[in-house]
mmCIF file of C-alpha atoms in Angstrom:
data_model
loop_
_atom_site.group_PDB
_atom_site.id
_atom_site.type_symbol
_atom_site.label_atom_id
_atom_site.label_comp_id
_atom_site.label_asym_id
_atom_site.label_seq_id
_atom_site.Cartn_x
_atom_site.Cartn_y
_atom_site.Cartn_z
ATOM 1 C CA UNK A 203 8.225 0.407 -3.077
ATOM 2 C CA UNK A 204 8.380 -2.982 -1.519
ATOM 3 C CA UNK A 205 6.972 -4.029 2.206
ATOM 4 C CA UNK A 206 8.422 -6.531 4.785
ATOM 5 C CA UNK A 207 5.921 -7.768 7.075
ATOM 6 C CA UNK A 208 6.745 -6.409 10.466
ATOM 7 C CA UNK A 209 3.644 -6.947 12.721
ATOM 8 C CA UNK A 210 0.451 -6.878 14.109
ATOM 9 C CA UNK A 211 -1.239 -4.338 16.182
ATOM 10 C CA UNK A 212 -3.399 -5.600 18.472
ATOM 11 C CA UNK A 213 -4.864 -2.363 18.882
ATOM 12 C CA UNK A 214 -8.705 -2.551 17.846
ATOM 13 C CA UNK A 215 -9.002 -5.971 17.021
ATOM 14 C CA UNK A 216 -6.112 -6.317 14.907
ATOM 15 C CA UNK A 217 -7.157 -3.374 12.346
ATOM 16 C CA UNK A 218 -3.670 -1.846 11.830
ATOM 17 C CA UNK A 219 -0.696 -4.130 10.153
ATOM 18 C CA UNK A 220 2.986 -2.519 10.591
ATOM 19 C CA UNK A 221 5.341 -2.817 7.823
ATOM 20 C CA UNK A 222 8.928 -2.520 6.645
ATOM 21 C CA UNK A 223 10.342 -0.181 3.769
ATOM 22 C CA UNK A 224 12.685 -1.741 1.760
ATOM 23 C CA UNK A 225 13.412 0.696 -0.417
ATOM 24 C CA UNK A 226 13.742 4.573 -0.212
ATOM 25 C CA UNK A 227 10.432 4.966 -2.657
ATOM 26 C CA UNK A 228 9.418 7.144 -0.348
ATOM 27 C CA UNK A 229 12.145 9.367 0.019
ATOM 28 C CA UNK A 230 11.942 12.021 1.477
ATOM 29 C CA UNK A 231 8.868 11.063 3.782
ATOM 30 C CA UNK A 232 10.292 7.535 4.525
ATOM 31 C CA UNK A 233 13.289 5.304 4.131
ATOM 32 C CA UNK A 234 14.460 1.857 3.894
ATOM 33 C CA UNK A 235 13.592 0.287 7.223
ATOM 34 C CA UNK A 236 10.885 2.693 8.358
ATOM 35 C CA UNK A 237 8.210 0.873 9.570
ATOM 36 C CA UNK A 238 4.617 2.275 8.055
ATOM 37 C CA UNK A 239 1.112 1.374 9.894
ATOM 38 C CA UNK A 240 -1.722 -0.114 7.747
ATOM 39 C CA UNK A 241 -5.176 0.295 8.559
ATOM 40 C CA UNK A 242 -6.792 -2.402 7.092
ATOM 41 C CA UNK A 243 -10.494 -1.694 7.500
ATOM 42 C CA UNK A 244 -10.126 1.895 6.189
ATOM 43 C CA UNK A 245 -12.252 3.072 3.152
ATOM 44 C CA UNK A 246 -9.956 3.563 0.315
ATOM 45 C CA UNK A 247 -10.465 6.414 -2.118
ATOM 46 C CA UNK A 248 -8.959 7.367 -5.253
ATOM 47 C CA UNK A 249 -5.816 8.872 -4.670
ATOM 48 C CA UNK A 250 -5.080 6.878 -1.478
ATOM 49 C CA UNK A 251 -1.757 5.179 -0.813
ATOM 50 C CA UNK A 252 -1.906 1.623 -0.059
ATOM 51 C CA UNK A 253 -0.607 -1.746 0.377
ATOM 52 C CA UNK A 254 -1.203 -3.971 -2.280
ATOM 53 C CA UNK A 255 -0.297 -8.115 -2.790
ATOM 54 C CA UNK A 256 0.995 -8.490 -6.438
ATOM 55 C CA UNK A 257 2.942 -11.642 -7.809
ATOM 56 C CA UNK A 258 4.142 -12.436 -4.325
ATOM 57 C CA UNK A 259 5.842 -9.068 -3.346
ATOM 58 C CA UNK A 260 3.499 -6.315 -0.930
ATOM 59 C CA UNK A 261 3.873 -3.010 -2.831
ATOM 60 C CA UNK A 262 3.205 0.764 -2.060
ATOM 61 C CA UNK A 263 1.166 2.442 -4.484
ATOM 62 C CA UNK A 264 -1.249 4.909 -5.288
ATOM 63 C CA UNK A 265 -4.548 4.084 -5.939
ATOM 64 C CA UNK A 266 -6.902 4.864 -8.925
ATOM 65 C CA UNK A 267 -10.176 3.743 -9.936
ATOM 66 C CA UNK A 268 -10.904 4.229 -13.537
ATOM 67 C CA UNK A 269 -14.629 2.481 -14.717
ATOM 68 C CA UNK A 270 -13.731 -1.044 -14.293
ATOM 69 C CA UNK A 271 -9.779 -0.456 -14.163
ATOM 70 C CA UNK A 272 -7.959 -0.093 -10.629
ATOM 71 C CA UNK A 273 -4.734 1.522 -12.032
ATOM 72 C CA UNK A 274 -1.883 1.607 -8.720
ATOM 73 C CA UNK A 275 1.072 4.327 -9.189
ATOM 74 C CA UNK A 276 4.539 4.161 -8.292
ATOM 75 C CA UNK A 277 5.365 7.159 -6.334
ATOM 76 C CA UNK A 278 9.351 7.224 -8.313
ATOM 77 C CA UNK A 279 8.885 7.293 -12.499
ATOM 78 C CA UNK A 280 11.528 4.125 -12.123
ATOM 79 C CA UNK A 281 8.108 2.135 -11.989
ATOM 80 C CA UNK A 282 5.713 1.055 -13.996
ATOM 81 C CA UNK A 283 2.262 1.339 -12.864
ATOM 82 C CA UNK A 284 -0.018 -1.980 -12.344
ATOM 83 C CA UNK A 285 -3.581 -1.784 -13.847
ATOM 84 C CA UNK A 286 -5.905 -4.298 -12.774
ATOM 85 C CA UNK A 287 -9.137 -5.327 -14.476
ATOM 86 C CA UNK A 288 -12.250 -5.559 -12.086
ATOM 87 C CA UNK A 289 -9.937 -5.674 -8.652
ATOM 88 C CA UNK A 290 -12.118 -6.161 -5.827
ATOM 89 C CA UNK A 291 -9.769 -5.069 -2.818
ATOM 90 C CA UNK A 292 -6.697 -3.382 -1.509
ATOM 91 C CA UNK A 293 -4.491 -4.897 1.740
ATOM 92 C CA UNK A 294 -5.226 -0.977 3.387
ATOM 93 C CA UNK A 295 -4.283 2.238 3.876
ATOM 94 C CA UNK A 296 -1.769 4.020 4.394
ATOM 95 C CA UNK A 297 -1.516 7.681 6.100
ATOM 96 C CA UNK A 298 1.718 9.083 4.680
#
């Protein structure tokens, strides 16, 4: 699922980030142009959805932690999922 940048919030000193869908990944919770809100200073736990920078795109996955491996899941099979040796940090949370 792919992001747009949409905004800001200046709500608590800028914690929350509002994106775009640009794809129906989400289907049936969200669709293409839905905007989502990111908390960006939330604790992120295995299992979490969240935003996530990757080879220039913002993606929606879920979020594993495996020993040293951060392994992010599609929520649709059509994707492959990322797996990421020692990754420090995830763009936020999101409450879907």
């Amino acid at each position: 699922m792919k992001l747009t940048y949409s905004r800001a919030e200046s709500k608590d000193n800028n914690r929350y980030c509002v994106y775009r869908l640009t794809d129906n990944g989400l289907s049936p919770k969200a669709q293409a142009g839905d905007e989502i809100q990111i908390d960006t200073r939330a604790e992120i736990k295995s299992g979490d959805m969240v935003a996530v920078f990757v080879n220039g795109e913002t993606l929606l996955r879920q979020y594993h932690k495996k020993g040293t491996e951060t392994i992010f899941n599609a929520s649709q099979p059509d994707y492959e999922p990322i797996i990421a040796e020692n990754f420090k940090h995830c763009y936020g949370y999101i409450g879907c």
